[in-house]
Amino acid sequence: MAGWVTTLIILVLGAGLVAAFMTAQKRGISLPQAIALIKLRIPFRLHLPEGLDAADGKSDRPVIHVYARQSGLDAAVIWSVLDRTCLHVLHEDDQRSLSLLGMRLLARTAPAGDTAAIEAALSQGSSVSIALPPQVEPAPDTLARCNQIAALARKHKARLRALHLRGSSQSLWSAHPRAESPRLLWPRFRLAQSGLLDFDDIIPPENGASAPRDEDRIHDLLALARLNSNDFERGLFLAFRDAADRYGKAGPVLEDALGGKLSYKRLMIGARALGARFEQISKPGEALGIMLPNANGVIVTFLALQSAGRVAAMLNYTAGSAALVSALTTAKINTVLASRAFVEKAGLEPQVAAIEAAGVTIIWLEDLRETISPMEKASAFLNWRRPLQPVKASDPAVILFTSGSEGTPKGVVLSHRNLHANAAQAEARIDISVCDKLFNVLPVFHSFGLTGGAILPLLYGVRLFLYPSPLHYRIIPAVAREVRPSIMFGTDTFLAGYARAAKDTDFNSLRLIVAGAEAVREETRKIYRERFGAVILEGFGMTEAAPVAAVNSTSHNKDGTVGRLLPGMALRLEPVDGINDGARLFVSGPNVMLGYMLASDPGALHPLTDGWHDSGDIVAVDEDGYIAIRGRAKRFAKIAGEMISLGAIELMVQKLWPEYAHAAVAVEDRRKGERIVLVTTKMPALREELRDYSRRFGATDLMVPAEIVNVPEIPVLGSGKTDYVTAQKIADEWISSHRAGETTR
């Protein structure tokens, strides 16, 4: 028996050596590197990116590889795949680690901060790998270190590349505290890289966009490598399954105001069981409408459709019956999934009647759940890890409808990859962990509420609390006091309303708030900073970008801007006649939609022809890459031949009367082409006071509204944005009646 065991061991070792020799030959690395690579690849199922090999050592240009060190194994993995002559600058913990003793004996290494050793290696044409701290949002000293690395690259004509090893943060050698990163015995490793940055090849950005600083270039490379370490070539159901594997032992991850709590496994079992019913009532790829509030059931239903290979059409039940039926027609939806209890509580009987009158079937989920047999539940329990239907990452996953703040809503078709990529882009820019709890009051029929408020936290282990309506200004602060979230999403309108109703201790658990959809006023920032100790990070997005396109972060934050573009995205600026301090923004990236569905061509996908989406926004980009919104292209008035930003007028008025809400619109004027009407809740709002302030503000006389209309409240969409269509109607009706009165007199 012992002889057989010895023979088996010899055969296994021999096969391993043969495999190592072949790997060394194929990848151009040394035999010890190949042995280390195989030893890491088998238990950790290490996935390597295409194009990363030892070819750097054969080039006449060295490469500086930088990586955010997630664990004590990162250096070993990186050593095993790079050129044998590469100098590895180790973190101080790695210099003492027994696990890396073999690497230190066989590889060229240097301690952190040994600039002389780095200079010597680069001078010889050897590549270098440098470990940086693991945080997504770098501290000032880390950015200073990045600036030093960039200077070395410029001096020695070296190129730069970032690497990221996803999964190692959950290994037993993790550099993160256990509370922030749960440990797994054999987590799956995925090594990713950014592209190569060559300072000699840098050309001025196209169409006026400014170039970032050197340290920000490296920061962006690190973010891009982190983004690329995600697996986007799978559907959302499998992405959630991967999250369950990584974070599933942490307990309940999803809660709602009804008191329900779900773990990853229970969430996916429910989705698998419900998805089997959706298979029976629909065809593969068919879009089914979802008319549900922010509660656990909407996430289960959404994930059930992804498991069944169907498309979730998120319906805005606050938009009114006409808009709801228009959305159903545009996307050719034959079935709507709803809840009787929700319809009764929210008073949605008119919408239900309109849906049924349009010939659309409503499936009541309470009834559907009752039909699921014990055998089907058992099957879902046993097969919860597998989706019911295979899907491609490029397949449609969801249809969201634009807010209609400026016209008829369109259906925006987003793929599994679009949604996953946008969540990953945000995770590559903002530090989040399993220690966080996100309080989401934004409805999931809104893109920010769905991707940022549901998909992002659940994909990355952040506990999620769903609240059904953002309009409960007095209730939400009290709920936050009980839930104690660390992160919250909102709009300026909602956040200001919560602050007015809140006690000083209601939001003291918050560390950051991400705000979008409208500009954040300085008064709102100040209130949350001084009363609650929370930082508001302003971002910018559009439904067509799934939705986030740019965001500020703790390390990169500039008031008055919406932050810097997310990793993996590109922008193009096109000049607009009459506008000198901004240009029209076009964006592209993995998160940009598949295309539109239009009311004029129901059910048909109108794809982007060249991958670029016209945002319709006028923006300015400063020398550090921060984007400032000047306004919507449609929200500029042409007065006496000059383009005037309605958004700038609102900003000016808001500074004068900060406690009130305002909307500026343009109406036809026979003499000057257009004139501006201010719709405001300020009573009385005196034009003379506004004119005097505009001069102190530095505005031109053309920016002073010609007419002022008082209203008890500014119309707001369910997403929190100002409803400019309704505001325009208010102004038009006031002008019409005013002119009629003048004619009568």
XYZ file of C-alpha atoms in Angstrom:
745
model
C 0.000 0.000 0.000
C 2.796 2.400 0.919
C 4.431 1.719 -2.434
C 1.283 2.731 -4.288
C 1.037 5.929 -2.263
C 4.675 6.763 -2.959
C 4.186 6.084 -6.652
C 1.083 8.246 -6.730
C 2.912 11.113 -5.014
C 5.796 10.831 -7.470
C 3.382 10.850 -10.412
C 1.536 13.896 -9.082
C 4.794 15.763 -8.445
C 6.072 14.772 -11.853
C 2.886 15.936 -13.545
C 3.107 19.169 -11.600
C 6.673 19.751 -12.702
C 5.783 19.039 -16.315
C 2.850 21.469 -16.073
C 5.110 24.052 -14.459
C 7.745 23.626 -17.159
C 5.135 24.041 -19.895
C 3.668 27.097 -18.130
C 7.128 28.636 -17.816
C 7.766 28.106 -21.528
C 4.378 29.431 -22.559
C 4.404 32.554 -20.378
C 8.130 33.300 -20.550
C 8.662 33.094 -16.783
C 11.047 31.131 -14.596
C 10.292 27.628 -13.315
C 9.892 28.828 -9.677
C 7.420 31.456 -10.883
C 5.489 28.818 -12.809
C 5.350 26.516 -9.760
C 4.085 29.407 -7.636
C 1.493 30.277 -10.280
C 0.136 26.717 -10.369
C 0.062 26.537 -6.556
C -1.985 29.749 -6.482
C -4.145 28.936 -9.463
C -5.549 25.638 -8.222
C -6.903 26.485 -4.726
C -7.911 30.044 -5.546
C -9.156 29.334 -9.092
C -7.045 32.271 -10.195
C -8.232 33.961 -13.382
C -5.600 35.881 -15.353
C -6.284 38.661 -17.847
C -5.402 38.287 -21.492
C -2.281 40.114 -22.589
C -0.545 40.151 -19.201
C 2.674 38.192 -19.519
C 6.422 38.526 -19.204
C 6.786 40.397 -22.511
C 7.614 43.583 -20.587
C 11.102 42.239 -19.941
C 11.741 41.895 -23.686
C 10.738 45.508 -24.376
C 13.146 48.430 -24.508
C 10.683 50.360 -22.319
C 10.247 49.343 -18.659
C 6.792 49.201 -17.093
C 5.877 50.368 -13.604
C 3.088 48.140 -12.272
C 1.112 49.678 -9.390
C -1.489 47.842 -7.363
C -3.667 48.530 -4.336
C -2.467 45.775 -1.993
C -5.530 43.824 -0.854
C -3.663 41.002 0.912
C -0.308 39.407 1.574
C -0.842 37.164 -1.461
C -1.057 39.983 -4.012
C 2.723 40.248 -4.310
C 3.042 36.479 -4.838
C 0.422 36.430 -7.594
C 1.940 39.430 -9.338
C 5.468 38.005 -9.069
C 4.293 34.735 -10.607
C 3.091 36.388 -13.843
C 5.526 39.247 -14.495
C 8.984 39.189 -16.027
C 11.621 37.392 -13.951
C 13.815 40.515 -13.846
C 11.024 42.713 -12.465
C 11.825 44.470 -9.193
C 9.034 44.031 -6.630
C 8.782 46.876 -4.109
C 7.109 45.205 -1.130
C 4.865 46.504 1.592
C 6.542 46.337 5.017
C 4.260 43.471 6.126
C 5.247 41.461 3.045
C 8.924 41.957 3.858
C 8.379 39.991 7.094
C 5.802 37.452 5.905
C 6.774 33.780 6.137
C 4.314 33.037 3.314
C 6.421 35.146 0.966
C 9.809 33.817 2.106
C 10.234 31.799 -1.096
C 9.400 34.792 -3.236
C 11.869 36.998 -1.384
C 14.600 34.415 -1.896
C 13.939 33.967 -5.620
C 12.671 37.364 -6.808
C 14.230 40.800 -6.990
C 12.653 42.717 -4.109
C 13.104 46.045 -2.376
C 11.462 47.613 0.667
C 8.792 50.283 0.265
C 10.247 53.725 -0.235
C 13.566 52.507 -1.659
C 13.657 55.043 -4.476
C 17.321 54.279 -5.249
C 16.524 50.629 -6.006
C 13.599 51.659 -8.236
C 15.790 54.171 -10.092
C 18.489 51.547 -10.616
C 16.035 48.966 -11.977
C 14.393 51.436 -14.354
C 17.791 52.648 -15.550
C 18.638 49.032 -16.455
C 15.369 48.728 -18.398
C 13.774 46.417 -15.806
C 10.127 46.713 -14.872
C 8.958 47.433 -11.329
C 5.890 46.540 -9.277
C 4.893 48.843 -6.424
C 2.352 48.127 -3.681
C 0.041 50.951 -2.597
C -2.519 51.080 0.263
C -5.735 49.114 -0.346
C -8.256 51.930 0.010
C -10.397 52.906 -2.970
C -10.305 56.545 -1.893
C -6.613 57.371 -1.430
C -5.270 59.476 1.416
C -3.217 62.596 0.560
C 0.070 60.770 1.223
C -0.959 58.026 -1.207
C -1.669 60.609 -3.901
C 1.717 62.173 -3.159
C 3.290 58.735 -3.623
C 1.469 58.403 -6.944
C 2.901 61.725 -8.015
C 6.409 60.466 -7.212
C 5.795 57.308 -9.253
C 4.622 59.413 -12.194
C 7.786 61.517 -11.948
C 9.912 58.355 -12.068
C 7.978 57.138 -15.100
C 8.529 60.408 -16.932
C 12.233 60.498 -16.014
C 12.965 56.950 -17.195
C 10.517 56.868 -20.130
C 8.636 54.058 -18.382
C 5.039 53.155 -19.016
C 2.481 52.683 -16.241
C -0.028 49.911 -15.642
C -2.333 49.207 -12.701
C -3.201 45.715 -11.454
C -5.933 44.553 -9.097
C -6.475 41.153 -7.469
C -10.170 40.812 -6.632
C -11.008 38.250 -3.984
C -7.732 38.417 -2.093
C -9.240 40.917 0.366
C -11.316 38.024 1.706
C -8.425 35.584 2.032
C -6.818 34.675 5.336
C -3.959 37.031 4.399
C -6.264 40.048 3.875
C -5.000 43.579 4.500
C -8.511 44.666 5.554
C -10.020 44.328 9.046
C -12.263 41.282 9.428
C -15.262 43.517 10.123
C -14.878 45.149 6.702
C -14.014 42.049 4.691
C -15.324 38.625 5.769
C -12.778 35.813 5.465
C -13.185 32.803 3.191
C -10.918 29.748 3.195
C -10.483 29.597 -0.574
C -11.905 32.736 -2.190
C -11.854 32.994 -5.962
C -9.060 35.259 -7.243
C -9.372 37.378 -10.352
C -6.364 39.417 -11.513
C -7.117 42.366 -13.779
C -5.161 45.160 -15.371
C -5.641 48.609 -16.800
C -4.252 49.669 -20.124
C -0.693 50.967 -20.457
C -0.171 54.671 -19.854
C 2.675 56.234 -21.787
C 3.319 59.860 -20.888
C 5.063 60.374 -24.241
C 1.860 59.442 -26.071
C -0.429 61.788 -24.162
C -2.128 64.304 -26.405
C -4.461 67.117 -25.373
C -8.007 65.798 -24.751
C -10.501 66.107 -27.576
C -12.816 69.089 -27.849
C -11.649 71.090 -24.894
C -11.675 68.530 -22.059
C -8.804 69.197 -19.647
C -6.041 66.751 -18.723
C -5.928 65.365 -15.158
C -2.905 65.657 -12.887
C -0.305 62.876 -12.891
C -1.361 61.514 -9.490
C -4.957 61.419 -10.679
C -3.921 59.528 -13.797
C -2.502 56.778 -11.578
C -5.545 56.903 -9.314
C -7.712 56.469 -12.417
C -5.576 53.523 -13.578
C -6.094 51.830 -10.198
C -9.843 52.432 -10.425
C -9.920 51.013 -13.953
C -8.042 47.864 -12.902
C -10.466 47.441 -9.990
C -13.383 47.842 -12.384
C -11.906 45.285 -14.799
C -11.503 42.734 -11.993
C -15.264 42.156 -12.077
C -16.711 39.436 -14.299
C -19.169 41.189 -16.586
C -19.661 38.244 -18.935
C -22.604 36.809 -17.023
C -26.147 37.700 -16.149
C -27.227 39.549 -13.027
C -28.569 36.424 -11.334
C -25.114 34.810 -11.424
C -23.543 38.075 -10.266
C -25.859 37.985 -7.240
C -24.920 34.323 -6.711
C -21.249 35.322 -6.614
C -22.104 38.002 -4.041
C -23.907 35.362 -1.973
C -20.754 33.226 -2.032
C -18.590 36.143 -0.892
C -20.869 37.791 1.671
C -23.594 35.265 2.402
C -22.399 34.373 5.896
C -22.847 37.916 7.165
C -26.551 37.443 7.979
C -29.557 39.403 6.617
C -28.579 41.727 3.805
C -31.992 43.090 2.813
C -34.582 44.754 5.081
C -37.692 46.846 4.559
C -40.081 49.043 6.499
C -42.487 46.116 6.930
C -39.964 44.355 9.144
C -38.934 41.735 6.597
C -35.335 40.515 6.540
C -33.715 38.379 3.873
C -30.310 36.771 3.563
C -28.743 36.281 0.137
C -29.808 32.641 0.105
C -33.435 33.340 1.055
C -33.562 36.147 -1.503
C -32.376 33.849 -4.277
C -34.539 30.910 -3.241
C -37.566 33.198 -3.428
C -36.443 34.533 -6.799
C -35.927 30.995 -8.152
C -39.414 29.892 -7.019
C -41.163 32.993 -8.332
C -39.165 32.923 -11.557
C -40.532 29.477 -12.363
C -44.030 30.996 -12.394
C -42.888 33.865 -14.629
C -41.563 31.280 -17.088
C -45.052 29.827 -17.385
C -46.833 33.099 -18.099
C -44.380 34.714 -20.521
C -41.921 34.101 -23.334
C -38.105 34.253 -23.143
C -36.936 37.846 -23.467
C -40.422 39.262 -22.884
C -40.757 42.436 -20.833
C -43.006 42.282 -17.770
C -44.007 45.431 -15.913
C -43.220 45.791 -12.205
C -45.495 48.084 -10.185
C -44.234 47.602 -6.648
C -42.916 49.853 -3.853
C -39.492 49.835 -2.238
C -39.808 46.640 -0.221
C -38.178 43.222 -0.198
C -40.761 41.920 -2.653
C -39.636 44.217 -5.472
C -36.049 42.918 -5.248
C -37.235 39.295 -5.212
C -39.457 39.985 -8.221
C -36.712 41.804 -10.124
C -34.250 38.966 -9.512
C -36.894 36.362 -10.400
C -37.280 37.938 -13.842
C -33.481 37.876 -14.297
C -33.441 34.171 -13.362
C -36.220 33.431 -15.851
C -34.521 35.313 -18.682
C -37.231 37.975 -18.801
C -36.901 41.766 -18.848
C -38.009 43.862 -15.876
C -39.879 47.007 -16.963
C -39.923 49.301 -13.926
C -43.137 51.325 -13.934
C -43.447 54.778 -12.408
C -46.794 54.525 -10.641
C -46.528 58.162 -9.449
C -46.563 59.559 -12.993
C -50.324 59.203 -13.474
C -52.469 56.876 -15.536
C -51.731 58.414 -18.942
C -47.946 58.205 -18.520
C -48.258 54.662 -17.172
C -50.285 53.472 -20.153
C -47.880 55.290 -22.497
C -44.966 53.346 -20.971
C -46.826 50.041 -21.372
C -47.533 50.832 -25.021
C -43.994 52.014 -25.757
C -42.425 48.811 -24.420
C -45.255 46.531 -25.635
C -45.901 45.185 -22.149
C -48.745 42.680 -21.873
C -48.365 41.731 -18.205
C -47.884 43.823 -15.066
C -46.782 42.355 -11.723
C -48.384 44.168 -8.780
C -49.524 43.793 -5.180
C -53.112 44.220 -4.015
C -51.985 45.450 -0.595
C -49.771 48.100 -2.177
C -52.446 49.284 -4.614
C -54.952 49.707 -1.793
C -52.524 51.478 0.529
C -51.159 53.814 -2.167
C -54.573 54.537 -3.699
C -53.572 53.320 -7.157
C -57.011 52.051 -8.192
C -57.253 54.615 -11.076
C -53.911 53.407 -12.462
C -55.027 49.783 -12.196
C -58.249 50.608 -14.017
C -56.283 52.367 -16.780
C -53.907 49.408 -17.138
C -56.770 46.940 -17.454
C -58.623 49.247 -19.858
C -55.525 49.167 -22.074
C -55.869 45.381 -22.332
C -52.879 44.604 -20.101
C -53.118 41.708 -17.640
C -52.297 42.347 -13.991
C -50.800 39.450 -12.042
C -51.276 39.831 -8.299
C -48.177 38.477 -6.566
C -50.107 37.537 -3.404
C -52.195 35.151 -5.505
C -49.221 33.875 -7.472
C -47.251 32.966 -4.355
C -50.149 30.886 -3.073
C -49.921 28.653 -6.146
C -46.288 27.651 -5.511
C -46.330 24.067 -4.253
C -44.068 22.577 -1.547
C -42.333 20.540 -4.259
C -41.550 23.710 -6.241
C -40.247 25.394 -3.098
C -38.011 22.387 -2.439
C -36.711 22.556 -6.010
C -35.942 26.253 -5.582
C -34.116 25.485 -2.327
C -31.943 22.841 -3.993
C -31.272 24.825 -7.178
C -31.028 28.371 -5.855
C -27.518 28.795 -7.258
C -28.586 28.262 -10.866
C -30.756 30.587 -12.969
C -33.776 29.096 -14.702
C -32.661 30.352 -18.115
C -29.183 31.170 -19.438
C -28.696 34.759 -20.559
C -25.910 36.727 -22.172
C -24.406 39.776 -20.516
C -25.447 41.778 -23.576
C -29.124 40.738 -23.286
C -31.669 43.326 -22.080
C -32.224 43.111 -18.319
C -34.399 46.112 -17.558
C -36.427 48.858 -19.194
C -36.509 52.146 -17.333
C -38.480 55.158 -18.432
C -37.036 58.645 -18.593
C -38.565 61.078 -16.135
C -40.409 63.052 -18.773
C -39.334 66.274 -17.071
C -38.978 67.867 -20.517
C -41.283 65.817 -22.719
C -42.699 62.363 -23.487
C -40.954 59.564 -21.524
C -38.841 57.115 -23.525
C -38.020 53.531 -22.674
C -34.320 53.064 -21.887
C -33.142 49.481 -22.449
C -30.221 48.443 -20.243
C -28.361 45.149 -20.447
C -27.070 42.929 -17.648
C -23.588 44.288 -18.413
C -24.772 47.925 -18.283
C -26.179 47.546 -14.772
C -23.338 45.418 -13.410
C -20.709 47.727 -14.918
C -22.272 50.863 -13.430
C -22.423 49.325 -9.958
C -18.785 48.260 -10.340
C -17.765 51.733 -11.561
C -19.215 53.273 -8.408
C -17.523 50.630 -6.230
C -14.205 51.510 -7.886
C -14.570 55.157 -6.828
C -16.249 55.135 -3.394
C -15.130 53.089 -0.379
C -17.911 50.757 0.755
C -17.835 47.562 2.799
C -19.990 45.061 4.646
C -19.806 47.446 7.624
C -22.054 49.857 5.748
C -25.832 50.009 5.688
C -27.524 51.916 2.869
C -30.854 53.626 3.489
C -32.653 53.849 0.143
C -35.753 56.010 -0.100
C -35.481 56.547 -3.874
C -37.991 54.411 -5.805
C -36.522 51.540 -7.813
C -38.474 52.638 -10.898
C -35.888 55.438 -11.000
C -32.462 54.465 -12.341
C -30.599 55.937 -9.349
C -32.863 54.055 -6.954
C -32.439 50.773 -8.837
C -28.717 50.674 -9.615
C -27.316 52.772 -6.794
C -29.979 51.971 -4.234
C -30.395 48.221 -4.799
C -28.011 46.527 -7.246
C -24.803 48.230 -6.038
C -25.167 47.399 -2.329
C -26.326 43.829 -2.900
C -23.486 43.058 -5.313
C -20.870 44.254 -2.822
C -22.174 43.056 0.538
C -23.601 46.365 1.795
C -26.710 45.859 3.915
C -29.742 47.487 2.326
C -32.795 49.025 3.963
C -35.652 49.942 1.627
C -38.212 52.605 2.463
C -41.341 52.893 0.275
C -41.602 56.650 -0.385
C -39.184 59.605 -0.356
C -42.072 61.992 0.335
C -42.526 61.043 4.000
C -40.495 63.994 5.238
C -41.421 63.647 8.904
C -41.276 59.865 9.099
C -37.961 59.211 7.321
C -35.723 60.955 9.915
C -37.325 58.879 12.688
C -36.816 55.684 10.688
C -33.190 56.622 10.082
C -32.731 57.066 13.832
C -33.842 53.445 14.323
C -32.132 51.900 11.267
C -28.827 53.799 11.789
C -27.569 53.774 8.198
C -24.057 54.869 7.241
C -24.923 55.759 3.625
C -27.972 57.426 2.139
C -29.010 58.444 -1.363
C -31.248 61.378 -2.171
C -31.909 64.563 -4.104
C -31.468 68.086 -2.799
C -35.235 68.560 -2.562
C -35.697 65.435 -0.461
C -32.614 65.990 1.707
C -33.609 69.563 2.526
C -37.091 68.359 3.494
C -35.719 65.658 5.800
C -33.354 68.114 7.487
C -36.195 70.505 8.304
C -38.141 67.737 10.027
C -35.208 65.941 11.675
C -33.881 66.095 15.198
C -30.150 66.639 15.556
C -29.534 62.966 16.373
C -31.676 61.408 13.623
C -28.935 61.231 10.988
C -25.830 61.102 13.183
C -25.023 57.550 12.003
C -24.464 58.763 8.419
C -20.922 59.111 7.108
C -21.815 60.083 3.569
C -24.759 60.952 1.356
C -24.696 60.584 -2.420
C -26.962 63.135 -4.096
C -28.009 63.419 -7.706
C -30.846 64.353 -10.104
C -30.526 68.075 -9.285
C -27.902 70.529 -8.043
C -27.141 70.428 -4.325
C -27.479 73.807 -2.632
C -24.785 75.060 -0.278
C -27.426 75.414 2.454
C -28.174 71.693 2.247
C -24.477 70.764 2.432
C -23.995 73.004 5.443
C -26.963 71.602 7.350
C -25.843 67.974 6.959
C -22.208 68.805 7.664
C -22.837 70.889 10.780
C -25.913 69.207 12.281
C -25.307 65.571 11.364
C -21.583 65.308 10.546
C -22.338 63.811 7.118
C -20.639 64.678 3.844
C -22.792 65.115 0.748
C -21.103 63.804 -2.396
C -22.741 65.161 -5.514
C -22.917 63.015 -8.620
C -24.335 63.221 -12.104
C -26.049 60.727 -14.281
C -28.796 59.909 -16.695
C -31.038 56.923 -17.132
C -29.198 56.142 -20.365
C -25.944 55.618 -18.393
C -27.551 53.212 -15.903
C -27.379 56.001 -14.447
C -24.135 57.293 -12.856
C -21.631 59.020 -15.155
C -19.601 61.095 -12.697
C -19.341 61.411 -8.935
C -17.379 63.183 -6.263
C -15.666 61.086 -3.613
C -14.147 61.771 -0.217
C -10.662 62.003 -1.734
C -11.732 63.842 -4.902
C -14.457 66.331 -4.081
C -15.047 69.818 -5.429
C -18.156 71.771 -4.435
C -20.119 73.167 -7.346
C -19.235 70.195 -9.538
C -20.634 66.705 -10.001
C -17.210 65.100 -9.718
C -15.019 63.290 -12.202
C -15.976 60.804 -14.886
C -16.286 57.172 -13.752
C -13.598 54.652 -14.785
C -14.213 53.005 -18.135
C -16.093 56.001 -19.494
C -15.087 58.607 -22.063
C -16.537 62.014 -22.815
C -16.723 64.211 -25.870
C -17.553 67.906 -25.835
C -19.142 69.674 -28.776
C -19.471 73.475 -28.943
C -22.917 75.101 -28.945
C -23.599 78.355 -30.727
C -24.105 81.211 -28.300
C -22.629 79.391 -25.263
C -19.052 80.344 -24.441
C -18.480 78.754 -21.030
C -19.679 75.226 -21.783
C -20.184 72.569 -24.417
C -22.602 69.739 -25.140
C -21.650 66.491 -23.403
C -21.529 63.093 -25.115
C -20.591 59.956 -23.133
C -19.633 56.374 -23.898
C -18.748 53.384 -21.749
C -19.815 49.888 -20.654
C -22.726 51.343 -18.685
C -24.260 53.257 -21.603
C -27.602 51.805 -22.713
C -28.389 49.424 -25.547
C -30.853 51.962 -26.930
C -34.301 53.544 -26.720
C -37.835 52.336 -27.133
C -40.001 55.125 -28.556
C -43.731 55.769 -28.427
C -43.632 56.280 -32.191
C -42.266 52.730 -32.732
C -43.534 50.545 -29.863
C -41.463 47.539 -28.821
C -38.566 48.237 -31.202
C -35.062 48.841 -29.909
C -33.347 51.864 -31.436
C -29.653 51.243 -30.668
C -26.895 53.796 -30.396
C -25.196 53.898 -33.771
C -21.661 54.785 -32.673
C -21.622 54.010 -28.944
C -21.911 57.692 -27.965
C -24.921 59.056 -26.113
C -25.884 62.714 -26.397
C -26.634 63.672 -22.805
C -28.290 66.940 -23.785
C -26.352 68.647 -20.985
C -24.134 71.701 -21.313
C -21.065 71.238 -19.117
C -17.615 72.648 -18.415
C -14.657 70.442 -17.463
C -11.834 71.982 -15.428
C -8.112 71.189 -15.473
C -8.544 68.420 -12.869
C -11.372 66.688 -14.720
C -14.243 67.936 -12.543
C -17.496 68.414 -14.423
C -19.709 71.438 -13.768
C -23.248 71.381 -15.143
C -24.248 74.585 -16.892
C -27.728 73.342 -17.742
C -29.755 71.271 -20.127
C -29.394 72.222 -23.783
C -33.185 72.490 -23.862
C -33.090 74.730 -20.797
C -31.401 77.701 -22.401
C -33.484 80.687 -23.472
C -32.505 82.834 -26.451
C -33.149 86.443 -25.518
C -32.185 89.228 -27.908
C -29.813 86.796 -29.622
C -28.027 85.738 -26.397
C -28.216 82.257 -24.800
C -29.290 82.429 -21.139
C -29.129 79.385 -18.840
C -32.382 78.787 -16.973
C -30.438 76.642 -14.514
C -28.104 79.562 -13.744
C -31.136 81.754 -13.087
C -32.512 79.181 -10.648
C -29.141 79.067 -8.887
C -29.132 82.857 -8.530
C -32.697 82.975 -7.224
C -31.969 80.120 -4.832
C -29.120 82.091 -3.286
C -31.405 85.066 -2.755
C -34.352 83.089 -1.379
C -32.811 79.796 -0.128
C -35.825 78.695 1.916
C -38.106 78.515 -1.097
C -38.340 76.423 -4.270
C -38.061 77.860 -7.774
C -38.313 76.869 -11.443
C -37.344 79.073 -14.381
C -38.958 78.503 -17.786
C -39.027 80.398 -21.071
C -42.077 81.570 -22.993
C -42.408 83.125 -26.419
C -41.850 86.865 -26.722
C -42.723 88.799 -29.898
C -39.917 91.356 -29.500
C -36.985 89.446 -27.949
C -37.720 85.900 -29.118
C -38.210 84.499 -25.601
C -38.637 85.807 -22.094
C -38.096 84.179 -18.722
C -40.834 83.357 -16.243
C -39.950 82.434 -12.661
C -42.344 80.015 -10.971
C -41.692 80.262 -7.216
C -43.080 79.456 -3.791
C -41.743 82.782 -2.430
C -44.636 85.093 -1.605
C -44.311 87.899 -2.336
C -41.408 87.616 -4.764
C -40.537 91.125 -5.854
C -38.849 91.627 -9.209
C -37.129 94.780 -7.956
C -35.486 92.837 -5.127
C -34.357 90.207 -7.589
C -32.953 92.832 -9.970
C -30.939 94.469 -7.192
C -29.543 91.108 -6.091
C -28.673 90.085 -9.653
C -26.329 93.071 -9.932
C -24.534 92.074 -6.716
C -24.490 88.474 -7.976
C -22.771 89.602 -11.177
C -25.595 88.552 -13.485
C -26.661 90.396 -16.607
C -30.022 92.168 -16.802
C -31.158 89.520 -19.292
C -31.035 86.945 -16.465
C -33.684 88.764 -14.450
C -37.049 87.050 -15.036
C -39.562 89.194 -16.876
C -42.498 87.668 -14.999
C -42.913 86.001 -11.594
C -45.664 83.456 -10.886
C -46.421 82.460 -7.287
C -47.463 78.870 -6.533
C -47.980 76.995 -3.243
C -45.469 74.315 -4.332
C -43.208 73.529 -7.275
C -44.325 70.400 -9.170
C -41.939 67.498 -8.563
C -41.641 64.111 -10.262
C -41.492 60.857 -8.282
C -37.728 60.830 -8.816
C -37.351 64.146 -6.982
C -36.619 66.199 -10.089
C -38.531 69.377 -10.866
C -41.394 68.654 -13.265
C -40.612 71.275 -15.896
C -43.426 70.160 -18.183
C -45.968 71.079 -15.520
C -44.014 74.219 -14.553
C -44.099 75.285 -18.211
C -47.868 74.747 -18.324
C -48.269 76.896 -15.189
C -46.256 79.700 -16.793
C -48.055 79.406 -20.138
C -51.478 79.503 -18.471
C -50.505 82.496 -16.332
C -49.155 84.399 -19.355
C -52.240 83.509 -21.379
C -54.650 84.676 -18.678
C -52.556 87.782 -18.003
C -52.613 88.759 -21.674
C -56.336 88.036 -21.859
C -56.861 90.314 -18.876
C -54.863 93.079 -20.518
C -56.906 92.699 -23.730
C -60.166 92.905 -21.750
C -59.014 96.063 -20.029
